[in-house]
Coordinates of C-alpha atoms in Angstrom, one line a residue:
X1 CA 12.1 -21.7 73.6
X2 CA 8.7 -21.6 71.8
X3 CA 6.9 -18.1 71.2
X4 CA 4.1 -19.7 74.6
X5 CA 7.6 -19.8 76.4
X6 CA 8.7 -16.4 75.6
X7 CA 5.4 -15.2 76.0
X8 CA 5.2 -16.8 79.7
X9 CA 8.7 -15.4 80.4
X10 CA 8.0 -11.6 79.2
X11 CA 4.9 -12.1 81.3
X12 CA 6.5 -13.3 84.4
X13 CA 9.3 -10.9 84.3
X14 CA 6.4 -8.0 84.3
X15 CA 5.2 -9.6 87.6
X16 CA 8.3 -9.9 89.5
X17 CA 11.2 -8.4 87.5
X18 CA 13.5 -10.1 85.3
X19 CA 16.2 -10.8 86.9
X20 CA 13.8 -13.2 89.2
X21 CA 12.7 -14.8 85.8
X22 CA 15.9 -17.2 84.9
X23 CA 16.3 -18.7 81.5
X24 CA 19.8 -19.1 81.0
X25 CA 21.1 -22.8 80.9
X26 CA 24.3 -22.7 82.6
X27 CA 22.0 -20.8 85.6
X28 CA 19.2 -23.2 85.2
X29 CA 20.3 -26.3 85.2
X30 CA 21.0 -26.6 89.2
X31 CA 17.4 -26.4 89.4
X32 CA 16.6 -29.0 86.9
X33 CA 18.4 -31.9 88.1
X34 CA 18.2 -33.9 91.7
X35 CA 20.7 -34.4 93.8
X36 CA 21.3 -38.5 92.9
X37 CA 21.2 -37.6 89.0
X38 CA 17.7 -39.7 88.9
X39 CA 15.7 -36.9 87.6
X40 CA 16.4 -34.3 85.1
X41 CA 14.1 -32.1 83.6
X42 CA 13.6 -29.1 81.4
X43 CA 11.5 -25.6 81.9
X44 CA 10.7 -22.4 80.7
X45 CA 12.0 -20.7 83.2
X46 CA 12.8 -20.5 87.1
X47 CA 10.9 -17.7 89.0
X48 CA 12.6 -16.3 92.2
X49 CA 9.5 -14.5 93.7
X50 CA 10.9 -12.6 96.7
X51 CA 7.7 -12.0 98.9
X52 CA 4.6 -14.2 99.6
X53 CA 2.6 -11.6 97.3
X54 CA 5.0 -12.1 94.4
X55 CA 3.8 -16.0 95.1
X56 CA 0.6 -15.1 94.6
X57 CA 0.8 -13.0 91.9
X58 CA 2.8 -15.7 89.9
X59 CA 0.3 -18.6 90.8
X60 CA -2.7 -16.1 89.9
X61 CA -0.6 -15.8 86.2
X62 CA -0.2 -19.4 85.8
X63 CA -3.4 -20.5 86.9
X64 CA -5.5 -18.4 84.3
X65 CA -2.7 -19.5 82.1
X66 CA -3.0 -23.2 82.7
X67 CA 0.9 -23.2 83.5
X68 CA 2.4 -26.5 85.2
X69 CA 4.3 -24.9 88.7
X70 CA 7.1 -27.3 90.2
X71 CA 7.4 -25.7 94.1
X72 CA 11.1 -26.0 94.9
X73 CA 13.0 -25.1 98.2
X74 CA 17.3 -26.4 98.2
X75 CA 16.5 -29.2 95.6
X76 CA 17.8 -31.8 98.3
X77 CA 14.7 -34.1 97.8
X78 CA 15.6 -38.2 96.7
X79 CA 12.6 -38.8 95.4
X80 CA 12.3 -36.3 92.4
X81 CA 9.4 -34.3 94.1
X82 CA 11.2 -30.9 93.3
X83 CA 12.0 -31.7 89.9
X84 CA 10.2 -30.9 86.6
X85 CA 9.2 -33.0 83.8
X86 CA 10.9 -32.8 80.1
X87 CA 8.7 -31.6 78.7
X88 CA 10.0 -28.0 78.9
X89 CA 7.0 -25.8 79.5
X90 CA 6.7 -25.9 83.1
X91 CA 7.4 -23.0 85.7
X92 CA 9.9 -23.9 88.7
X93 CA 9.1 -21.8 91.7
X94 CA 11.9 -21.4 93.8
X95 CA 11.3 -20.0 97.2
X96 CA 14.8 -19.6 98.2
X97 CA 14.5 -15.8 98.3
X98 CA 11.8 -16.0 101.2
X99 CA 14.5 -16.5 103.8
X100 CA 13.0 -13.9 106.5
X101 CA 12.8 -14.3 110.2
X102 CA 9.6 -12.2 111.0
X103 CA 9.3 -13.0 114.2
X104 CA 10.3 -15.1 117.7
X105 CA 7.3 -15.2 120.4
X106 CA 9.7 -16.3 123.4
X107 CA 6.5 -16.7 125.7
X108 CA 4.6 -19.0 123.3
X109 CA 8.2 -20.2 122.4
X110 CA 7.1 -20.3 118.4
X111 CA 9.0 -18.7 115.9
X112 CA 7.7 -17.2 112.7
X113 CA 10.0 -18.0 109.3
X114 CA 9.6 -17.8 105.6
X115 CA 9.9 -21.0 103.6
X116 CA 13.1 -20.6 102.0
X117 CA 15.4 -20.4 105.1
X118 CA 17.2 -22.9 105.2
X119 CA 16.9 -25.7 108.4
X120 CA 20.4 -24.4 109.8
X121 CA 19.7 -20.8 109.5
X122 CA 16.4 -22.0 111.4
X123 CA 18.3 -23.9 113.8
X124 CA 20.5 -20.9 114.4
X125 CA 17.9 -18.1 114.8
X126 CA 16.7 -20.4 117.5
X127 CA 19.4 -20.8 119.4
X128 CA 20.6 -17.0 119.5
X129 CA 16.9 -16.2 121.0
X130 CA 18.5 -19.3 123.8
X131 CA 16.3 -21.6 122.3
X132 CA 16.0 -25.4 120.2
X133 CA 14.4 -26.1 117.2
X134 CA 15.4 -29.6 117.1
X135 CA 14.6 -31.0 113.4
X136 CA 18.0 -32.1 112.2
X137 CA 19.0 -33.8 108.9
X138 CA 22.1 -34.4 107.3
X139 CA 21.2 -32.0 104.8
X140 CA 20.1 -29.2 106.9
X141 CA 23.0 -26.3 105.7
X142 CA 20.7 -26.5 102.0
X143 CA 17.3 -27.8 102.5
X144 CA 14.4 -25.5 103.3
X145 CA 11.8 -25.3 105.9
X146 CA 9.2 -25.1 103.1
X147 CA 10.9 -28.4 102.0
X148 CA 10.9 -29.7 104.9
X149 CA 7.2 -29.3 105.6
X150 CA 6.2 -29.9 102.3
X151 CA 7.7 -33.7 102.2
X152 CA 7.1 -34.0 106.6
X153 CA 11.1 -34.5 107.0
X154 CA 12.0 -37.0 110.0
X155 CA 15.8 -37.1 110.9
X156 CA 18.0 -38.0 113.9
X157 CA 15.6 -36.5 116.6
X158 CA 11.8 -37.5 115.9
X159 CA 11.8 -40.1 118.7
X160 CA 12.2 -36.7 121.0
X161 CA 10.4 -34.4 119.2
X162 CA 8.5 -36.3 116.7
X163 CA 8.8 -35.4 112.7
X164 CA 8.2 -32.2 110.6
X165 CA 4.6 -31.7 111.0
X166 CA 5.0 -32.6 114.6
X167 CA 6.9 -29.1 114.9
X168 CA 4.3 -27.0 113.0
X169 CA 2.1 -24.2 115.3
X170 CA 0.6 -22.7 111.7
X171 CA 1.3 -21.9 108.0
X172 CA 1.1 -19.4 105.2
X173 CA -0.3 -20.9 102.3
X174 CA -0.4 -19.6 99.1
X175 CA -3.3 -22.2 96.7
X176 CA -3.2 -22.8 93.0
X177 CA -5.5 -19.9 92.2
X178 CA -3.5 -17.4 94.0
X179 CA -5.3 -16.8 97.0
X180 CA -3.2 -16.8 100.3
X181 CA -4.6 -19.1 103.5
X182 CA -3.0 -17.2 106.3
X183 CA -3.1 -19.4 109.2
X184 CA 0.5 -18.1 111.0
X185 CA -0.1 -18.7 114.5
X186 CA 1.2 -18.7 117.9
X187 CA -1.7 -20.3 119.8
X188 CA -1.1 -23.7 121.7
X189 CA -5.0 -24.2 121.1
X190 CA -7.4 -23.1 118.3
X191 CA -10.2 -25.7 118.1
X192 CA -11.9 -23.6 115.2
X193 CA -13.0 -26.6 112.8
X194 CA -10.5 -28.6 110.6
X195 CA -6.5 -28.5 111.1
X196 CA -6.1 -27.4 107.3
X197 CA -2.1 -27.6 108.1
X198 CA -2.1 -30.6 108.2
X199 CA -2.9 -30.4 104.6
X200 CA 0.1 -29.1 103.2
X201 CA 2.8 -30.9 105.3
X202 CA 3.5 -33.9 103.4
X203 CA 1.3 -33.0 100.2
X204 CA 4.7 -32.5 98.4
X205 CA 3.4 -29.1 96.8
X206 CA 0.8 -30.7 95.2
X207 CA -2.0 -28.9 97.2
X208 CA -0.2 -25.4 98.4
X209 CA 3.1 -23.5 98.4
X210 CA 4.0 -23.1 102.1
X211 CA 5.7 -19.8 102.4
X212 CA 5.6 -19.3 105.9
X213 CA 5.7 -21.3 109.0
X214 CA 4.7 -20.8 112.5
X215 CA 7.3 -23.4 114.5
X216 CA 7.4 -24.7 118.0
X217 CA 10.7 -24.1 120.1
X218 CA 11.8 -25.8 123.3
X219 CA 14.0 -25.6 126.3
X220 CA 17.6 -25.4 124.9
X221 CA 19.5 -28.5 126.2
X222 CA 22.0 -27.7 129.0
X223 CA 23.3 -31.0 129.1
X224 CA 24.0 -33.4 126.5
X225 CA 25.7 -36.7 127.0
X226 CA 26.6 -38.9 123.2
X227 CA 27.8 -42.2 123.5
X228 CA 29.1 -44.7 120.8
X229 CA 28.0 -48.4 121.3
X230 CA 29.3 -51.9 119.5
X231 CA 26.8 -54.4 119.6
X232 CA 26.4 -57.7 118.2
X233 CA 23.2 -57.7 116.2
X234 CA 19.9 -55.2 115.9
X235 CA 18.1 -57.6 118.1
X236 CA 20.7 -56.4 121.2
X237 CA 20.0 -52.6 119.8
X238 CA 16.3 -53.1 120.8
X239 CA 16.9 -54.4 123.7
X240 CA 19.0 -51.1 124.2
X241 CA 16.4 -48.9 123.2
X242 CA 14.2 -50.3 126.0
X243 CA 16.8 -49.9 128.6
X244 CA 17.6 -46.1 127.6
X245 CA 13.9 -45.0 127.3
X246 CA 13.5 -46.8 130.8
X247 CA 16.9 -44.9 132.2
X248 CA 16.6 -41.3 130.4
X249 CA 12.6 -41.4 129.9
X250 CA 12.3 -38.2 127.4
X251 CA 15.7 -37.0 127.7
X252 CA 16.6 -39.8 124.7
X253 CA 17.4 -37.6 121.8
X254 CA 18.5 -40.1 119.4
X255 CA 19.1 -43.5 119.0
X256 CA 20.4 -44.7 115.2
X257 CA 21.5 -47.8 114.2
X258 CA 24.4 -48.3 111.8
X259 CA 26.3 -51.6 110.6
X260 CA 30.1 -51.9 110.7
X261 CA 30.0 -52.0 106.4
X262 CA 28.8 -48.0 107.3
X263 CA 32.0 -47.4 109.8
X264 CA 34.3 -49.0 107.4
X265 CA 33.1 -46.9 104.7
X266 CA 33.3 -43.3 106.4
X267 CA 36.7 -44.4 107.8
X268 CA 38.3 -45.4 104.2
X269 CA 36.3 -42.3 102.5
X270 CA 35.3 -39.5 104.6
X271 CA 38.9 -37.4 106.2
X272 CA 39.3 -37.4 109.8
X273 CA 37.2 -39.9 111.0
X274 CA 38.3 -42.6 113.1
X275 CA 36.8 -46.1 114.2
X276 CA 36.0 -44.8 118.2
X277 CA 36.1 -48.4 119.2
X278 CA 39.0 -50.8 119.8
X279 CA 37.8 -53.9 118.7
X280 CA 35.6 -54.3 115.4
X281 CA 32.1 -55.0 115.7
X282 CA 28.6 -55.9 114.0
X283 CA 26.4 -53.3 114.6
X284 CA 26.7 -49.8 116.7
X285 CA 24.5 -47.4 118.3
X286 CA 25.0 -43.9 118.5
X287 CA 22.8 -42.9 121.7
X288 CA 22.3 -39.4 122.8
X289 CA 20.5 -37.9 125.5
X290 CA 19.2 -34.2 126.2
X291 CA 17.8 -32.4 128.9
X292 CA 16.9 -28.4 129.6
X293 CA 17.5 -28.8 133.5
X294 CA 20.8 -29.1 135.2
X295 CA 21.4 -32.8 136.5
X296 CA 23.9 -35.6 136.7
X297 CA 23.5 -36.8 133.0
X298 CA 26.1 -38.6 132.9
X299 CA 25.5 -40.4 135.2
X300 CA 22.3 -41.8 134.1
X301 CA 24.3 -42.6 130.5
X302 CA 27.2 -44.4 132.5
X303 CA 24.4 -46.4 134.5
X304 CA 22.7 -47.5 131.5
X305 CA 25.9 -48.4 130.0
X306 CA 27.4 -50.7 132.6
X307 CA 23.7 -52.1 133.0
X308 CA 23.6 -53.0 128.8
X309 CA 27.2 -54.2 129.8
X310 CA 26.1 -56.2 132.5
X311 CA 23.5 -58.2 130.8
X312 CA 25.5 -58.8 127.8
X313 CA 23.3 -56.4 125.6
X314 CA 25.7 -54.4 124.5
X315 CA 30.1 -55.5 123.7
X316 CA 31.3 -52.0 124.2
X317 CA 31.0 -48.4 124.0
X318 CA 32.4 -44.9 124.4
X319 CA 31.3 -41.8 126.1
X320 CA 32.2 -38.3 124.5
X321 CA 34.3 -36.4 127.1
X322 CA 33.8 -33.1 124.9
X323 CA 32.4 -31.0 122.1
X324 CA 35.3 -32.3 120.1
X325 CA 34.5 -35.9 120.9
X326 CA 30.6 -35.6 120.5
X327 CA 30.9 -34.0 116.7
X328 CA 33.8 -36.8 115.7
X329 CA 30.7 -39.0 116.8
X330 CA 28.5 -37.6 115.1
X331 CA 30.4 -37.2 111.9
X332 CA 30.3 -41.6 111.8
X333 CA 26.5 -41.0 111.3
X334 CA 26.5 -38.0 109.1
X335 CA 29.0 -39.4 106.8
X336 CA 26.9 -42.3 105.9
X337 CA 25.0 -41.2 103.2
X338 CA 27.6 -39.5 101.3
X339 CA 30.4 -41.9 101.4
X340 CA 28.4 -44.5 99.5
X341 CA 28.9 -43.0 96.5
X342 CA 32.6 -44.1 96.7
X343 CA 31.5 -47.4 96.6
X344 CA 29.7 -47.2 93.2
X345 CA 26.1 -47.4 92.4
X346 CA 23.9 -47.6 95.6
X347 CA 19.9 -48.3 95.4
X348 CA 18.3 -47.2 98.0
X349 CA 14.8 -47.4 99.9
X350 CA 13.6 -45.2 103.1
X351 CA 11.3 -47.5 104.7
X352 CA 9.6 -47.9 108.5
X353 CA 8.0 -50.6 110.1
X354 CA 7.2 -51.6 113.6
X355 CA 9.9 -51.0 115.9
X356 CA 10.0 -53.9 117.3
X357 CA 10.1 -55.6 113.4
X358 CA 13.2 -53.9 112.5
X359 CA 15.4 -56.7 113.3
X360 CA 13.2 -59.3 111.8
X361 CA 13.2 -56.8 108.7
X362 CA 17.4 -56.6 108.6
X363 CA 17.2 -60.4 108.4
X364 CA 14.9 -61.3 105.8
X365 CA 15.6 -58.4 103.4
X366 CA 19.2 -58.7 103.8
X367 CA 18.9 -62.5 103.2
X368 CA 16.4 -61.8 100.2
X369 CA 18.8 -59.5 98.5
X370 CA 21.8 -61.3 98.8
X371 CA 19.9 -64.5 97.3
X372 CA 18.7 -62.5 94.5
X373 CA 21.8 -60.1 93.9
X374 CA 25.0 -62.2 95.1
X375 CA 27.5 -60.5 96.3
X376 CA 25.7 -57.4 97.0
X377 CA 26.2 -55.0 100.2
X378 CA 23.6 -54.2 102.3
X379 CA 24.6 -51.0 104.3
X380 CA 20.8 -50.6 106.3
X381 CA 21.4 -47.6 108.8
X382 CA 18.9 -44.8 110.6
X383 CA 16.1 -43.9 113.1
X384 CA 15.7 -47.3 115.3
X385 CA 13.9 -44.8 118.1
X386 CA 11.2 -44.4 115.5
X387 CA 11.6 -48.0 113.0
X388 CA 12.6 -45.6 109.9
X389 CA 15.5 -47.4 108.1
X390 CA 17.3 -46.6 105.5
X391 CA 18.2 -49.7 103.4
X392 CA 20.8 -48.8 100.9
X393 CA 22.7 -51.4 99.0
X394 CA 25.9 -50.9 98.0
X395 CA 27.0 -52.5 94.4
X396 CA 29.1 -55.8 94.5
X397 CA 33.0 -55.0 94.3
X398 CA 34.6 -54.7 90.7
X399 CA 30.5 -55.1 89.6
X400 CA 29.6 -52.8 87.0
X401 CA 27.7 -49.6 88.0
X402 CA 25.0 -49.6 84.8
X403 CA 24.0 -52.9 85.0
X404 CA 23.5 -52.9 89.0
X405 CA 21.4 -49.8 89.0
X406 CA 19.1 -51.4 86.3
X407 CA 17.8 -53.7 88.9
X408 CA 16.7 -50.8 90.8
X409 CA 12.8 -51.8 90.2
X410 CA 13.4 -55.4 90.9
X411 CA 15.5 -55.1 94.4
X412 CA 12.7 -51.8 95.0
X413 CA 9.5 -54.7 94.6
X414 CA 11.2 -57.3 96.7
X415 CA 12.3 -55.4 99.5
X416 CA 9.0 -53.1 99.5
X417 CA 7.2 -56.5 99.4
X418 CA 8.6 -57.6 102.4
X419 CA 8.1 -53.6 104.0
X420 CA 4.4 -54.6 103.0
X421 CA 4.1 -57.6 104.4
X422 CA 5.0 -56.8 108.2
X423 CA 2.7 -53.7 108.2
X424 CA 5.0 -50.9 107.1
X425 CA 5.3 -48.0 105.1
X426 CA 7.6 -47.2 101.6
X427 CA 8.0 -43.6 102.1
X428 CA 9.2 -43.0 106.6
X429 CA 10.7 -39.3 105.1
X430 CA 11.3 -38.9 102.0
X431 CA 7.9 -38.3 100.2
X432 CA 6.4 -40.2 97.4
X433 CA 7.5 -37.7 94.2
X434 CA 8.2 -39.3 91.2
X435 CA 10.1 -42.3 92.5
X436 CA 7.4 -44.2 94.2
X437 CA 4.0 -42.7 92.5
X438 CA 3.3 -46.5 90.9
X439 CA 3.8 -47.8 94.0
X440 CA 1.8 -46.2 96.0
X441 CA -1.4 -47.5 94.0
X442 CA -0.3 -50.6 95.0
X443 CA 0.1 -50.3 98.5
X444 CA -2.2 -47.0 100.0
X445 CA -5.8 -48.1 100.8
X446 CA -8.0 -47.3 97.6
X447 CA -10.3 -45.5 100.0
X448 CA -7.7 -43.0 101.5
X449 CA -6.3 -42.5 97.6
X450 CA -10.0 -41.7 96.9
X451 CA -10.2 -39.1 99.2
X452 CA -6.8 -37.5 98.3
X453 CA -7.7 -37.6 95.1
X454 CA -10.9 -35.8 96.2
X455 CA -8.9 -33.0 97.8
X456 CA -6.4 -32.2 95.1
X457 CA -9.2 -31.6 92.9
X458 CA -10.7 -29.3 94.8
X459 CA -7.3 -27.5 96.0
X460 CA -6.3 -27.5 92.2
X461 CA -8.9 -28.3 89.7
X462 CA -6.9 -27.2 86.9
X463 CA -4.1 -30.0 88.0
X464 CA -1.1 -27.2 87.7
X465 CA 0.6 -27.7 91.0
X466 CA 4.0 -30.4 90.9
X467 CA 2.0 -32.2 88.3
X468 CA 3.1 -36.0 88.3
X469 CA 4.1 -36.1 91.7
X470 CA 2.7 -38.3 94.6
X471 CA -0.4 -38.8 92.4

């Protein structure tokens, strides 16, 4: 540590105490490195300010100071947003200690949080006022609702409810200078001039900490009906998309695609789960639908499925007959992501395009990959309700790991050249951090760069906010 470190450090510690000032390496290091080991940084310290004043007071410090802050919620992010450089001078700001309810307006149905509370706890406040908040990811018992916000998270339920910033009343603010933008509300209108939310969510901490967020809260479900479907290709799993929206209307939750590669995988690696299915099959579709009045659910989801059955849409399917049954169905989904890693290396992309592309998309990419990387394993799965898939690519049996992840930056060009080319978008919902900075010169209008450029400079002339991220 340099005497400008210890210096920083002493000067921190006076702010918000020293043992919210960390420094020791064994302590630090979970905050220096991302979840996929593709970022690793160094830092003076970590500060654990416990208040949205402390915030401030620690931005004020490191503003005058010229200090580089790295905003960090449960350090679940994939693209290295929440991750320092290595430089070793820059400040991570973890808001994990801003874990407050402060408040539940059950009229307005909003609900007041701080930033670091984590999704589930969020989820869970909700439900004990006998309400829903319904974002949902995979990561949800870690990540943060500042995180959340800050990168726009999307998950399993954004063709109900839309994503992140869909879910967002009002925010708490603290900017680069210190100064806190309180804009907490519970209002369903306020037409006073510009949405400045909108801002923050998405800006990666680049603009703003959130530490506060005013969410919307609907009608817990009363009836929930999850099915499991086998299909024969993604071009059948649009055609079942239209039929549920035209069955179930709004009451379609959640509609993800997943190829059989994905069931084999949680099957051979993740305990417990089970193939729900007798007979193999391409592709499946787990379907879900939600509604907040009493009615014959089921019946609708048994309609649809002999219907799909009928006109050879779908091959088969299952309907969970209990809690049990839905969370083992569930768990195939959830899985996913983690059992890759079992596999070997895995490179991965979270892209969107139009709907109605996705299985054009499938093809060609998966024809483009395996030309250039034989032997490879496409294992695309994710939000078909809303065209966000992730296309992850699984290593070639007995291959070796280091060489296959070296290619990273050529399979990233050609499949993001081919997301390009039909209209879509690099990032659906995991942000732009480190990973995909370059690339978003090349593909964001020059105009709409211009003006974001515009904004950060005013938000934070002095450039000291998650420097090296997004832009």
């Amino acid at each position: 540590m340099t005497p400008q470190d210890r210096a920083t450090v002493q000067a921190l510690s006076e702010v918000i105490g020293s043992a919210n000032v960390l420094t020791d390496a064994d302590i630090t290091a979970a905050f220096l490195r991302e979840p996929r080991g593709l970022y690793q940084g160094k830092a003076a310290c970590v500060v654990r300010p416990g208040s949205t004043a402390e915030v401030a007071s620690v931005l004020r410090f490191c503003h005058a100071n010229r200090l580089n802050v790295v905003p960090q919620g449960g350090n679940t992010g994939l693209v290295g947003g929440q991750t320092p450089d290595d430089t070793g001078h820059s400040i991570v700001l973890s808001l994990q200690r801003l874990a407050k309810l402060r408040e539940i307006d059950a009229a307005a149905h909003v609900m007041i949080v701080e930033a670091g509370m984590t999704l589930a706890q969020a989820q869970s406040h909700a439900r004990e006022a006998g309400m829903l908040f319904p974002l949902s990811l995979a990561s949800e018992g870690t990540c943060t609702i500042g995180g959340n916000l800050a990168t726009n998270a999307g998950g399993t339920a954004v063709i109900a409810y839309g994503s992140a910033r869909d879910l967002v009343v009002g925010l708490e603010v603290v900017l680069a200078d210190g100064r806190v933008l309180n804009g907490l509300s519970s209002l369903k209108k306020d037409n006073t001039g510009y949405d400045l939310k909108h801002l923050f969510m998405g800006s990666e901490g680049t603009l703003g900490v959130i530490t506060a967020a005013s969410l919307k809260l609907f009608p817990k479900p009363r009836v929930v009906e999850t099915a499991f479907i086998g299909l024969a290709d993604p071009d059948q799993a649009l055609a079942l998309l239209a039929l549920a929206q035209a069955h179930a209307g709004s009451a379609l939750k959640t509609f993800e695609l997943m190829p059989r590669l994905g069931i084999e995988l949680v099957v051979r690696h993740a305990p417990g789960n089970r193939d729900p299915l007798q007979q193999p099959h391409a592709w499946y579709v787990l379907l879900e639908f939600a509604a907040s009045a009493e009615g014959d659910l089921q019946a609708t989801a048994l309609d649809l499925l002999e219907t799909a059955l009928n006109r050879g849409v779908i091959e088969d399917a299952t309907l969970a007959e209990s809690g049990a049954q839905r969370d083992a169905l569930w768990r195939l989904r959830e899985d996913l992501p983690d059992v890759q890693k079992r596999e070997g290396g895995s490179i991965k992309h979270d892209i969107s395009v139009p709907i109605a592309r996705v299985p054009e998309f499938l093809r060609v990419a998966s024809a483009a990959v395996l030309q250039a990387m034989p032997g490879a394993r496409p294992v695309p799965f994710g939000h078909l309700g809303d065209g966000n898939i992730h296309f992850n690519i699984s290593q070639p049996i007995g291959a070796d790991t280091k060489p296959f992840l070296a290619r990273w930056g050529e399979i990233n060009a050609l499949v993001h050249g081919i997301v390009t080319n039909m209209s879509g978008s690099i990032s659906a919902e995991h942000g732009i951090g480190q990973l995909k900075r370059d690339l978003l010169k090349q593909v964001k209008d020059p105009v709409a760069l211009e003006v974001m450029r515009a904004l950060k400079a005013t938000l934070d002339p002095e450039g000291i906010l998650n420097p090296g991220k997004v832009l």
